[in-house]
C-alpha cells in the first residue's frame, strides 16, 4: 500500500526516515452551546482567565525545553502563541460573549474563534492562513484546559514516526526533544509553521498527507521518502532494506562530500564556478559556511518581519546584517531588499494588496517605493553594513527601469544622510536587481546597463511566465521549469548579461537543482545560489562537467527545443 501525499523535501541530508508509526490520537475538542445564569458571570470569567494563565504556563514549560542552540525562530513560534494569550484579541471577545450573551466560557471561546476565522478566511493569503493555524492551536489549548482534557503523553517516542492530524510548533519541538524519526500530518502545506520547523530542525516530515492516519495502523513500519513526499507502509523486507541502504548511502555521501566542502567548485576543464548560498535568517550563515559557500547570493531579509507584530527598526536590521556579514568572513553578501507582500505580508501592518491576486499586487520593490518609511531604515542599515565587508544590495521584482532609478535615488539620499551624520558606508556598494518578472527578463539588456549585477529568480519568473500561483496546490502540476518558454527566457537573460559584461547569478530553486546545473553551465551561467544543503551535491556534480562540451550540447538542445525531450537529452549529465 502506498499513501500518496503532498511532500516537503527536508534538507540536512535527512531525506529518508524508517520507523514504527505512532498514531497521535488527540480526539477533537467537542464544544456544545452552553448558557450560564446571570449571577455566575464573574465566576465564569474568572474560570476563563484562569485557563489563560494555565495555557501560558504550559507554553512557558515547553519553551524552557528548547535546547539553547536551536534557532531563534523556533522559540518565536511559542512567543507568538504566548502573545496571543496575553493580548486582548482573544480574551476581550470571549469575556464580552460571557457577559453579554451569558455564554459558557467554552462556548464563548468557540464562537469568538469562529468569528476570527471568518476574518482570516476572507484574506486570501498563504502566510495569514498560517496565522489562522496559530489561532487554532492556541484556542485548542485553552479549550483543553477548560474541559480538563489531558494532553496525550508525548513520551517514549524515540525512533518512531509520529502520525497526527496536525501538529502545532510546540508539539514539533516536544517531539524533536523526544528524538522522533519523523512525522506525517494530514493537514498543512510546506508553508505551515510545523513544516518550517521540521526543515529547520532537520526532521524528515511529510505534511498534507490527507487520510494517512485512517489508513495507517499504530505500530506498523513506515518509510518516509521526503524527496518524493511519500509515506510507504506495509512494505516487503526487500523494499525496507532498499530504503535502509539508501539512507545509509545518503549519510555516507554527505560525510564524504563535507570533506571537500571547502575546495573551490572547478569544472573538469578548469572553470571556476561561483557557488553561493540562499539564506533566510542570520543563523543560516553557519550552514552556508560549513557547506563551503563562496558567499551569500540571496539573503531574504523580509524574514526578519515574520512571526511578530511590530516592525524592526534600523538598529535591529543593522545588528542582524552585521552578524551575517561578520559570519561570512569577508565573502560577499547579497542583501535582497524587502520582498514583502503577496505570501509574505509584514505582520501588524496594513500593507496588503492584490485582492485575489496578491502575487500581482503591491509587493517587493513596488511596496518599498510606495512606502519610503518602510524602505528607508533597511537601506540605511544595509549601507551601514557595507562598511563592514563585501556587501551588495539587490532589488526584487523589478519591472520598469524607473524603479531602478527611484531606488537608486533613495539610496543616494540615505548615503547623504549617513555622510552628514559621520556614519561609515561603502559609497560604491554595488546595486543589482532580480530578474523575475517576464518583462524585465525580456528587457534584460536595458536592466544590465542600469544595474551593477543581475540575478535570475526562477521561482517567480516561472510563476509569472506560466501564469500559475506558486503557492496554490491546485496548479502545482503546471509549475514546469522545463517549459521551452522558461528555458528560452533564461537563455535570453544569460546572453544579455554576458554581452553587457555584467555579473549574473541565479538564485531561484533551479540553480540548486542538479537536473538543470549542466544546462545552465552550457548556457554560459557560472554563478549559482542555492539553499546551503544543496551546495555539496552541486559542487560535486560540477567537477564532472566540461563547459566546452556542455556549450555544444546545449546549443543542439536549443536548436530542437520544441521536439527534444529535455530529460532524455539531459540524462547524459544526470547523477
Ligand atoms: C525567486 O523568485 O526565484 C526568488 C529567489 O525569490 P523568492 O523565492 O524569495 O521569491
Ligand atoms: Mg522572487
mmCIF file of C-alpha atoms and ligand atoms in Angstrom, residues 298 300 302 336 339 344 363 434 436 457-460 470 507-508, ligand 1:
data_model
loop_
_atom_site.group_PDB
_atom_site.id
_atom_site.type_symbol
_atom_site.label_atom_id
_atom_site.label_comp_id
_atom_site.label_asym_id
_atom_site.label_seq_id
_atom_site.Cartn_x
_atom_site.Cartn_y
_atom_site.Cartn_z
ATOM 1 C CA UNK A 298 20.367 35.824 -1.723
ATOM 2 C CA UNK A 300 15.802 37.079 2.060
ATOM 3 C CA UNK A 302 11.980 40.058 4.823
ATOM 4 C CA UNK A 336 17.868 41.315 -1.257
ATOM 5 C CA UNK A 339 10.253 41.242 -0.706
ATOM 6 C CA UNK A 344 4.899 37.444 2.906
ATOM 7 C CA UNK A 363 4.866 43.534 -3.452
ATOM 8 C CA UNK A 434 16.468 40.370 -9.644
ATOM 9 C CA UNK A 436 11.994 37.504 -12.039
ATOM 10 C CA UNK A 457 14.767 34.480 -9.688
ATOM 11 C CA UNK A 458 13.319 31.428 -11.358
ATOM 12 C CA UNK A 459 10.672 30.800 -8.678
ATOM 13 C CA UNK A 460 8.763 33.919 -9.602
ATOM 14 C CA UNK A 470 3.456 29.163 -6.884
ATOM 15 C CA UNK A 507 19.059 32.383 -7.023
ATOM 16 C CA UNK A 508 15.789 30.586 -7.785
HETATM 17 C C1 LIG B 1 12.748 33.707 -6.915
HETATM 18 O O1 LIG B 1 11.653 34.252 -7.145
HETATM 19 O O2 LIG B 1 13.261 32.855 -7.651
HETATM 20 C C2 LIG B 1 13.492 34.042 -5.690
HETATM 21 C C3 LIG B 1 14.685 33.565 -5.481
HETATM 22 O O3 LIG B 1 12.884 34.826 -4.761
HETATM 23 P P1 LIG B 1 11.763 34.303 -3.770
HETATM 24 O O4 LIG B 1 11.718 32.793 -3.858
HETATM 25 O O5 LIG B 1 12.153 34.771 -2.426
HETATM 26 O O6 LIG B 1 10.536 34.958 -4.300
#
